[in-house]
């Protein structure tokens, strides 16, 4: 009875996930597509938790559904004219339509080939007989890893290299975002109700991030989930029209973004100097070192994600500030540089000037 | 006994979710849909949380579940307000 119910639930979950994915792709309205994508992400998180992978489920819900959704929505907002789809507009140019059809079919065929490859890989992995070698090896060495959550043990100890490189990928992405120029225009200031919400929501998100980071040592959680939760605080602040969204200015922002890779490398190098292998933690110190690395990684991940949501260099940045100063001094002269009622982006930073 | 209480709470929670979803699909305009959705779903979630809390029997888990409910209550109230305000501004052309 119980297993039948679960099977029915899984079937329902599978059907809803695939239908939502299809609906999201087929939607002619970008905003609707993004919202369906977020719902798809939440169902996918549920699927991961049904597969008994709560760490992945948390990451999928926080990053896949939450932050990616916010990023996509802000991209839709930035794009003034909708990217119209083939079916939505009258056919004007036969060559263009042909090109689009070819593109569409090429993408479809490539996706089908990819799915077939994945299916083949899965089936051939199944035919290799018992595949519990890796879980057993992890369980046998868990004691020495410094943490009791096997996922954190793999990410931060056994395969710490991979996580280091992942953080390096994130750092590269952050550099790319900085190269995009100024951030997108700020949102309008929040009204009373939203302001009241963020007053306690932001501290709660920060607290939750700290909790997820700490609990990652022995239960689902860790730097990525905590970083995404911390970034959500920045996203909420930005949505409420705040000038400061938790990102420091200038050189401190760069230091923060590089903190994940930097601390990771530093720990590795110090261990090498002490005569151990790169990132080969001594078991007595492992749990402390993992916590230090994860804290730095969480801050770097959160900074990168918030930066991605801002879509460029924050206006509180030193470089942006000098540009704003120049703009303000040429535009309004020596008078009080705060014309009432104007919500332009150049004025948004003037309170920050005093701080700098 | 506890199982029965938990099941009753869960099923009545689902009933409110169903009512809210029907309201979302059947009611004519955005404001009445919001009305149906936020009221019914928040009560439904409260009942679900109560059912899960009763069946978990752990004080810490109950506290976490209560926190989930309070967070969703505040977030859904605020977002319903934001959606309604945005819609009204568009209607009045402001």
Short mmCIF file of C-alpha atoms in Angstrom, two decimals:
data_model
loop_
_atom_site.label_atom_id
_atom_site.label_comp_id
_atom_site.label_asym_id
_atom_site.label_seq_id
_atom_site.Cartn_x
_atom_site.Cartn_y
_atom_site.Cartn_z
CA UNK A 1 0.00 0.00 0.00
CA UNK A 2 2.64 2.44 1.09
CA UNK A 3 4.96 1.69 -1.83
CA UNK A 4 2.04 1.94 -4.30
CA UNK A 5 1.18 5.38 -2.94
CA UNK A 6 4.79 6.46 -3.26
CA UNK A 7 4.94 5.09 -6.79
CA UNK A 8 1.81 7.04 -7.72
CA UNK A 9 3.36 10.15 -6.15
CA UNK A 10 6.58 9.64 -8.12
CA UNK A 11 4.65 9.17 -11.36
CA UNK A 12 2.68 12.34 -10.68
CA UNK A 13 5.89 14.20 -9.85
CA UNK A 14 7.55 12.97 -13.04
CA UNK A 15 4.61 13.93 -15.24
CA UNK A 16 4.27 17.38 -13.63
CA UNK A 17 8.01 18.05 -13.90
CA UNK A 18 8.16 17.18 -17.59
CA UNK A 19 4.93 19.08 -18.37
CA UNK A 20 6.16 22.16 -16.53
CA UNK A 21 9.47 22.01 -18.42
CA UNK A 22 7.56 21.77 -21.70
CA UNK A 23 5.15 24.56 -20.73
CA UNK A 24 8.06 26.77 -19.73
CA UNK A 25 9.86 26.21 -23.04
CA UNK A 26 6.72 26.54 -25.15
CA UNK A 27 5.43 29.69 -23.46
CA UNK A 28 5.31 32.66 -25.82
CA UNK A 29 5.50 35.12 -22.94
CA UNK A 30 8.98 35.29 -21.38
CA UNK A 31 7.75 36.29 -17.95
CA UNK A 32 5.32 33.38 -17.86
CA UNK A 33 8.07 31.07 -19.10
CA UNK A 34 10.37 32.16 -16.26
CA UNK A 35 7.68 31.69 -13.62
CA UNK A 36 6.94 28.21 -14.98
CA UNK A 37 10.69 27.54 -14.89
CA UNK A 38 10.76 28.45 -11.19
CA UNK A 39 7.86 26.09 -10.51
CA UNK A 40 9.74 23.44 -12.50
CA UNK A 41 12.80 24.01 -10.29
CA UNK A 42 10.76 23.49 -7.12
CA UNK A 43 9.32 20.22 -8.44
CA UNK A 44 12.81 19.16 -9.47
CA UNK A 45 13.97 19.85 -5.91
CA UNK A 46 11.19 17.58 -4.71
CA UNK A 47 12.34 14.91 -7.15
CA UNK A 48 15.87 15.16 -5.74
CA UNK A 49 14.59 14.75 -2.22
CA UNK A 50 12.61 11.70 -3.37
CA UNK A 51 15.91 10.34 -4.72
CA UNK A 52 17.27 10.86 -1.19
CA UNK A 53 19.66 13.59 -2.23
CA UNK A 54 18.61 16.39 0.16
CA UNK A 55 21.83 18.35 -0.45
CA UNK A 56 21.10 18.56 -4.17
CA UNK A 57 17.44 19.30 -3.42
CA UNK A 58 18.43 22.27 -1.26
CA UNK A 59 20.83 23.56 -3.89
CA UNK A 60 18.25 23.12 -6.65
CA UNK A 61 15.56 24.96 -4.68
CA UNK A 62 17.89 27.80 -3.66
CA UNK A 63 19.94 28.25 -6.84
CA UNK A 64 17.97 26.51 -9.59
CA UNK A 65 14.51 27.76 -8.72
CA UNK A 66 15.11 30.83 -6.54
CA UNK A 67 18.16 32.70 -7.73
CA UNK A 68 18.10 31.60 -11.39
CA UNK A 69 14.45 32.61 -11.48
CA UNK A 70 15.28 36.02 -10.04
CA UNK A 71 18.14 36.41 -12.54
CA UNK A 72 15.92 35.46 -15.47
CA UNK A 73 13.13 37.78 -14.33
CA UNK A 74 15.57 40.68 -14.06
CA UNK A 75 16.84 39.79 -17.56
CA UNK A 76 13.24 39.93 -18.86
CA UNK A 77 12.86 43.30 -17.16
CA UNK A 78 16.05 44.55 -18.77
CA UNK A 79 14.91 43.47 -22.22
CA UNK A 80 12.40 46.15 -23.23
CA UNK A 81 11.09 44.38 -26.32
CA UNK A 82 10.21 40.72 -25.91
CA UNK A 83 12.28 38.25 -27.89
CA UNK A 84 9.45 37.29 -30.16
CA UNK A 85 9.11 33.70 -31.19
CA UNK A 86 8.58 32.34 -34.66
CA UNK A 87 4.90 31.68 -34.25
CA UNK A 88 4.06 34.94 -32.56
CA UNK A 89 4.71 37.34 -35.44
CA UNK A 90 3.52 37.49 -39.04
CA UNK A 91 5.89 35.87 -41.48
CA UNK A 92 7.72 38.54 -43.43
CA UNK A 93 10.91 37.01 -44.58
CA UNK A 94 11.11 33.49 -45.97
CA UNK A 95 14.86 33.26 -45.54
CA UNK A 96 14.56 34.23 -41.88
CA UNK A 97 11.82 31.65 -41.28
CA UNK A 98 13.89 28.95 -42.99
CA UNK A 99 16.86 29.83 -40.84
CA UNK A 100 14.77 29.71 -37.70
CA UNK A 101 13.26 26.36 -38.62
CA UNK A 102 16.71 24.92 -39.31
CA UNK A 103 17.97 26.25 -36.00
CA UNK A 104 14.99 24.84 -34.16
CA UNK A 105 15.38 21.40 -35.68
CA UNK A 106 19.13 21.39 -35.09
CA UNK A 107 18.63 22.20 -31.42
CA UNK A 108 15.90 19.57 -31.11
CA UNK A 109 18.10 16.91 -32.72
CA UNK A 110 21.09 17.83 -30.55
CA UNK A 111 18.95 17.63 -27.41
CA UNK A 112 17.55 14.26 -28.49
CA UNK A 113 21.08 12.98 -29.13
CA UNK A 114 22.17 14.22 -25.72
CA UNK A 115 19.23 12.51 -24.02
CA UNK A 116 20.00 9.27 -25.86
CA UNK A 117 23.66 9.47 -24.78
CA UNK A 118 22.65 10.02 -21.17
CA UNK A 119 20.24 7.08 -21.33
CA UNK A 120 22.94 4.88 -22.83
CA UNK A 121 25.45 5.94 -20.15
CA UNK A 122 22.91 5.19 -17.43
CA UNK A 123 22.09 1.75 -18.82
CA UNK A 124 25.74 0.81 -19.29
CA UNK A 125 26.52 1.98 -15.75
CA UNK A 126 23.76 -0.32 -14.50
CA UNK A 127 25.31 -3.28 -16.33
CA UNK A 128 28.59 -2.96 -14.40
CA UNK A 129 27.15 -4.98 -11.56
CA UNK A 130 27.20 -3.78 -7.97
CA UNK A 131 28.12 -0.10 -7.87
CA UNK A 132 28.31 0.55 -4.16
CA UNK A 133 32.13 0.66 -4.20
CA UNK A 134 32.34 4.42 -3.96
CA UNK A 135 29.74 4.88 -1.18
CA UNK A 136 31.52 2.16 0.79
CA UNK A 137 34.91 3.80 0.34
CA UNK A 138 33.43 7.11 1.53
CA UNK A 139 31.77 5.50 4.55
CA UNK A 140 35.05 3.80 5.47
CA UNK A 141 36.99 7.07 5.43
CA UNK A 142 34.30 9.36 6.81
CA UNK A 143 35.85 9.24 10.27
CA UNK A 144 39.06 10.90 9.07
CA UNK A 145 37.35 13.55 6.91
CA UNK A 146 36.51 15.91 9.77
CA UNK A 147 32.77 15.98 8.99
CA UNK A 148 30.01 13.42 9.28
CA UNK A 149 27.95 14.48 6.26
CA UNK A 150 29.28 12.32 3.38
CA UNK A 151 28.40 14.97 0.77
CA UNK A 152 30.44 17.65 2.55
CA UNK A 153 33.24 15.10 3.05
CA UNK A 154 33.39 14.51 -0.71
CA UNK A 155 33.05 18.19 -1.67
CA UNK A 156 35.51 19.67 0.82
CA UNK A 157 37.89 16.82 1.53
CA UNK A 158 38.06 13.82 -0.79
CA UNK A 159 37.40 15.84 -3.94
CA UNK A 160 38.38 19.27 -2.66
CA UNK A 161 40.19 19.90 -5.95
CA UNK A 162 36.90 19.84 -7.86
CA UNK A 163 35.30 22.32 -5.47
CA UNK A 164 38.33 24.61 -5.72
CA UNK A 165 37.99 24.62 -9.49
CA UNK A 166 34.24 25.19 -9.24
CA UNK A 167 34.92 28.26 -7.13
CA UNK A 168 37.47 29.37 -9.73
CA UNK A 169 34.74 29.06 -12.40
CA UNK A 170 32.48 31.26 -10.25
CA UNK A 171 35.28 33.80 -9.85
CA UNK A 172 35.74 33.87 -13.63
CA UNK A 173 32.01 34.47 -14.03
CA UNK A 174 32.21 37.32 -11.51
CA UNK A 175 35.04 38.90 -13.51
CA UNK A 176 32.86 38.65 -16.61
CA UNK A 177 29.98 40.37 -14.79
CA UNK A 178 32.29 43.18 -13.65
CA UNK A 179 33.32 43.64 -17.29
CA UNK A 180 29.68 44.24 -18.26
CA UNK A 181 29.85 47.79 -16.93
CA UNK A 182 27.50 49.48 -14.52
CA UNK A 183 24.72 47.57 -12.81
CA UNK A 184 21.21 47.75 -14.21
CA UNK A 185 19.02 50.60 -12.92
CA UNK A 186 17.88 50.35 -9.32
CA UNK A 187 14.35 49.33 -8.41
CA UNK A 188 11.97 51.88 -6.96
CA UNK A 189 12.01 52.18 -3.17
CA UNK A 190 9.80 49.71 -1.33
CA UNK A 191 6.46 50.73 0.15
CA UNK A 192 5.58 50.31 3.80
CA UNK A 193 4.54 46.66 3.61
CA UNK A 194 7.55 45.41 1.64
CA UNK A 195 9.88 47.50 3.79
CA UNK A 196 8.33 45.91 6.88
CA UNK A 197 8.88 42.46 5.38
CA UNK A 198 12.55 42.94 4.56
CA UNK A 199 13.25 44.41 8.01
CA UNK A 200 13.03 40.93 9.46
CA UNK A 201 13.35 38.77 6.33
CA UNK A 202 16.92 39.88 5.61
CA UNK A 203 18.24 39.12 9.13
CA UNK A 204 16.38 35.80 8.99
CA UNK A 205 18.03 34.93 5.66
CA UNK A 206 21.47 35.79 7.06
CA UNK A 207 20.78 33.64 10.11
CA UNK A 208 19.56 30.78 7.90
CA UNK A 209 22.72 31.03 5.78
CA UNK A 210 24.86 30.73 8.89
CA UNK A 211 22.79 27.78 10.05
CA UNK A 212 23.08 26.00 6.69
CA UNK A 213 26.84 26.55 6.69
CA UNK A 214 27.25 25.18 10.21
CA UNK A 215 24.86 22.26 9.81
CA UNK A 216 26.58 21.19 6.57
CA UNK A 217 29.20 19.36 8.63
CA UNK A 218 26.77 16.70 9.77
CA UNK A 219 23.51 17.16 7.82
CA UNK A 220 22.37 18.45 4.42
CA UNK A 221 23.67 21.97 3.86
CA UNK A 222 26.99 23.59 3.14
CA UNK A 223 28.69 26.51 1.45
CA UNK A 224 26.70 26.52 -1.79
CA UNK A 225 23.27 26.39 -0.17
CA UNK A 226 24.33 28.92 2.47
CA UNK A 227 25.84 31.20 -0.19
CA UNK A 228 22.62 31.09 -2.21
CA UNK A 229 20.55 31.93 0.88
CA UNK A 230 22.85 34.82 1.74
CA UNK A 231 22.61 36.03 -1.86
CA UNK A 232 18.82 35.92 -1.55
CA UNK A 233 19.13 38.56 1.18
CA UNK A 234 21.01 40.78 -1.29
CA UNK A 235 18.40 40.13 -3.99
CA UNK A 236 15.57 41.10 -1.62
CA UNK A 237 17.40 44.28 -0.62
CA UNK A 238 17.92 45.20 -4.26
CA UNK A 239 14.27 44.50 -5.09
CA UNK A 240 13.34 46.87 -2.27
CA UNK A 241 15.30 49.61 -4.01
CA UNK A 242 18.18 49.83 -1.54
CA UNK A 243 21.39 51.40 -2.75
CA UNK A 244 23.52 49.11 -0.65
CA UNK A 245 22.73 45.47 -1.22
CA UNK A 246 25.28 43.96 1.09
CA UNK A 247 28.17 44.26 -1.33
CA UNK A 248 31.21 46.20 -0.13
CA UNK A 249 32.70 48.82 -2.43
CA UNK A 250 35.86 48.86 -4.51
CA UNK A 251 38.80 46.71 -3.58
CA UNK A 252 36.92 45.04 -0.72
CA UNK A 253 34.40 43.63 -3.18
CA UNK A 254 37.21 42.13 -5.24
CA UNK A 255 38.80 40.65 -2.13
CA UNK A 256 35.45 39.16 -1.11
CA UNK A 257 34.87 37.61 -4.54
CA UNK A 258 38.34 36.08 -4.55
CA UNK A 259 38.00 34.90 -0.92
CA UNK A 260 36.68 31.43 -1.80
CA UNK A 261 39.51 30.50 -4.15
CA UNK A 262 42.04 32.48 -2.11
CA UNK A 263 41.43 30.82 1.25
CA UNK A 264 41.20 27.42 -0.43
CA UNK A 265 44.59 27.92 -2.14
CA UNK A 266 46.12 29.38 1.01
CA UNK A 267 45.09 26.37 3.09
CA UNK A 268 46.42 24.04 0.40
CA UNK A 269 49.75 25.84 0.15
CA UNK A 270 50.24 26.08 3.92
CA UNK A 271 49.58 22.33 4.16
CA UNK A 272 52.19 21.75 1.44
CA UNK A 273 54.71 23.87 3.35
CA UNK A 274 53.94 21.79 6.43
CA UNK A 275 54.97 18.73 4.47
CA UNK A 276 51.55 17.32 3.59
CA UNK A 277 49.98 16.99 0.18
CA UNK A 278 48.02 19.88 -1.36
CA UNK A 279 44.69 20.05 0.56
CA UNK A 280 45.59 16.89 2.48
CA UNK A 281 44.19 18.02 5.82
CA UNK A 282 45.56 16.47 9.01
CA UNK A 283 42.56 14.65 10.54
CA UNK A 284 42.81 16.60 13.79
CA UNK A 285 42.44 19.94 12.00
CA UNK A 286 40.19 18.81 9.16
CA UNK A 287 36.89 19.96 10.58
CA UNK A 288 38.23 23.44 11.43
CA UNK A 289 39.91 23.87 8.04
CA UNK A 290 36.74 22.78 6.23
CA UNK A 291 34.70 25.31 8.19
CA UNK A 292 37.18 28.11 7.39
CA UNK A 293 37.18 27.25 3.68
CA UNK A 294 33.41 26.91 3.58
CA UNK A 295 32.89 30.27 5.28
CA UNK A 296 35.09 32.02 2.72
CA UNK A 297 33.41 30.08 -0.09
CA UNK A 298 29.94 31.03 1.16
CA UNK A 299 30.84 34.74 1.18
CA UNK A 300 32.38 34.54 -2.28
CA UNK A 301 29.43 32.61 -3.73
CA UNK A 302 26.94 35.05 -2.21
CA UNK A 303 28.88 38.07 -3.50
CA UNK A 304 29.07 36.57 -7.00
CA UNK A 305 25.37 35.73 -7.11
CA UNK A 306 24.32 39.17 -5.86
CA UNK A 307 26.66 40.73 -8.40
CA UNK A 308 25.03 38.62 -11.11
CA UNK A 309 21.60 39.84 -10.02
CA UNK A 310 22.81 43.46 -10.07
CA UNK A 311 24.05 42.77 -13.60
CA UNK A 312 27.30 44.73 -13.41
CA UNK A 313 29.57 46.82 -11.25
CA UNK A 314 27.64 48.11 -8.23
CA UNK A 315 27.12 51.85 -8.16
CA UNK A 316 28.75 51.96 -4.76
CA UNK A 317 31.94 50.92 -6.50
CA UNK A 318 34.88 53.33 -6.38
CA UNK A 319 35.14 53.50 -10.16
CA UNK A 320 31.42 54.01 -10.63
CA UNK A 321 31.45 56.61 -7.89
CA UNK A 322 34.05 58.77 -9.60
CA UNK A 323 32.00 58.57 -12.77
CA UNK A 324 28.90 59.60 -10.83
CA UNK A 325 30.81 62.46 -9.20
CA UNK A 326 31.87 63.75 -12.59
CA UNK A 327 28.35 63.37 -13.93
CA UNK A 328 26.84 65.12 -10.94
CA UNK A 329 29.29 67.98 -10.97
CA UNK A 330 28.76 68.66 -14.68
CA UNK A 331 25.00 68.23 -14.46
CA UNK A 332 24.00 70.18 -11.40
CA UNK A 333 27.01 72.32 -10.63
CA UNK A 334 28.17 73.15 -7.12
CA UNK A 335 24.70 73.33 -5.59
CA UNK A 336 23.22 70.65 -3.33
CA UNK A 337 23.47 67.61 -5.58
CA UNK A 338 20.11 66.11 -4.71
CA UNK A 339 17.23 67.43 -6.76
CA UNK A 340 14.05 66.38 -5.02
CA UNK A 341 11.87 63.79 -6.66
CA UNK A 342 14.28 62.60 -9.31
CA UNK A 343 14.79 58.89 -9.24
CA UNK A 344 17.65 58.74 -11.76
CA UNK A 345 20.44 56.30 -11.16
CA UNK A 346 23.09 58.99 -11.06
CA UNK A 347 21.51 60.46 -7.96
CA UNK A 348 21.23 57.15 -6.24
CA UNK A 349 24.84 57.14 -5.25
CA UNK A 350 25.28 60.57 -3.89
CA UNK A 351 24.67 59.59 -0.27
CA UNK A 352 27.44 57.06 -0.78
CA UNK A 353 29.88 59.77 -1.77
CA UNK A 354 30.10 60.94 1.79
CA UNK A 355 30.99 57.48 2.91
CA UNK A 356 33.86 57.23 0.46
CA UNK B 1 -4.73 8.57 18.24
CA UNK B 2 -1.95 10.90 17.18
CA UNK B 3 -2.02 9.37 13.71
CA UNK B 4 -5.76 10.02 13.41
CA UNK B 5 -5.36 13.63 14.55
CA UNK B 6 -2.47 14.15 12.13
CA UNK B 7 -4.45 12.64 9.23
CA UNK B 8 -7.49 14.79 9.96
CA UNK B 9 -5.32 17.92 10.02
CA UNK B 10 -3.52 16.96 6.80
CA UNK B 11 -6.71 16.16 4.92
CA UNK B 12 -8.44 19.35 6.02
CA UNK B 13 -5.30 21.27 5.00
CA UNK B 14 -5.51 19.69 1.56
CA UNK B 15 -9.17 20.67 1.35
CA UNK B 16 -8.26 24.34 1.78
CA UNK B 17 -5.50 24.03 -0.82
CA UNK B 18 -8.03 22.53 -3.21
CA UNK B 19 -10.49 25.33 -2.50
CA UNK B 20 -7.77 27.93 -3.07
CA UNK B 21 -6.73 26.33 -6.36
CA UNK B 22 -10.32 26.17 -7.60
CA UNK B 23 -10.67 29.83 -6.64
CA UNK B 24 -7.51 30.65 -8.59
CA UNK B 25 -8.89 28.91 -11.67
CA UNK B 26 -12.53 29.94 -11.51
CA UNK B 27 -12.75 33.44 -10.06
CA UNK B 28 -13.09 36.26 -12.58
CA UNK B 29 -10.41 38.84 -11.77
CA UNK B 30 -7.01 39.19 -10.17
CA UNK B 31 -8.15 40.68 -6.88
CA UNK B 32 -10.69 38.00 -6.08
CA UNK B 33 -8.21 35.31 -7.15
CA UNK B 34 -5.61 36.75 -4.79
CA UNK B 35 -8.23 36.82 -2.07
CA UNK B 36 -9.04 33.12 -2.57
CA UNK B 37 -5.43 32.07 -2.92
CA UNK B 38 -3.82 33.84 0.02
CA UNK B 39 -6.54 33.13 2.55
CA UNK B 40 -7.21 29.51 1.67
CA UNK B 41 -3.59 28.52 1.05
CA UNK B 42 -2.27 30.07 4.23
CA UNK B 43 -4.89 28.30 6.31
CA UNK B 44 -4.27 25.08 4.35
CA UNK B 45 -0.54 25.32 4.94
CA UNK B 46 -1.16 26.01 8.63
CA UNK B 47 -3.24 22.84 8.91
CA UNK B 48 -0.63 20.81 6.97
CA UNK B 49 2.10 22.15 9.26
CA UNK B 50 0.01 21.33 12.33
CA UNK B 51 -0.56 17.80 11.01
CA UNK B 52 3.15 17.28 10.33
CA UNK B 53 4.10 18.79 13.69
CA UNK B 54 1.75 16.43 15.52
CA UNK B 55 3.15 13.41 13.69
CA UNK B 56 6.80 14.42 14.14
CA UNK B 57 6.60 14.44 17.96
CA UNK B 58 9.91 16.29 18.21
CA UNK B 59 9.85 19.76 19.77
CA UNK B 60 12.72 21.04 17.58
CA UNK B 61 11.01 19.83 14.40
CA UNK B 62 7.75 21.44 15.54
CA UNK B 63 9.56 24.73 16.04
CA UNK B 64 11.11 24.54 12.57
CA UNK B 65 7.72 23.76 11.00
CA UNK B 66 6.16 26.69 12.86
CA UNK B 67 8.92 28.96 11.55
CA UNK B 68 8.21 27.76 8.00
CA UNK B 69 4.55 28.66 8.40
CA UNK B 70 5.26 32.10 9.86
CA UNK B 71 7.77 32.88 7.10
CA UNK B 72 5.32 31.82 4.37
CA UNK B 73 2.51 33.80 6.03
CA UNK B 74 4.53 37.02 6.06
CA UNK B 75 5.94 36.49 2.57
CA UNK B 76 2.59 35.64 1.00
CA UNK B 77 0.81 38.53 2.70
CA UNK B 78 3.46 40.97 1.50
CA UNK B 79 3.62 39.58 -2.05
CA UNK B 80 -0.18 39.51 -2.37
CA UNK B 81 -0.20 43.14 -1.31
CA UNK B 82 2.51 44.00 -3.87
CA UNK B 83 0.68 42.20 -6.70
CA UNK B 84 -2.63 43.84 -5.82
CA UNK B 85 -1.07 47.31 -5.55
CA UNK B 86 0.69 46.89 -8.89
CA UNK B 87 -2.56 45.74 -10.53
CA UNK B 88 -4.52 48.65 -9.09
CA UNK B 89 -1.93 51.15 -10.25
CA UNK B 90 -2.15 49.75 -13.75
CA UNK B 91 -5.95 49.86 -13.67
CA UNK B 92 -6.07 53.47 -12.53
CA UNK B 93 -3.37 54.32 -15.04
CA UNK B 94 -1.00 55.67 -12.47
#
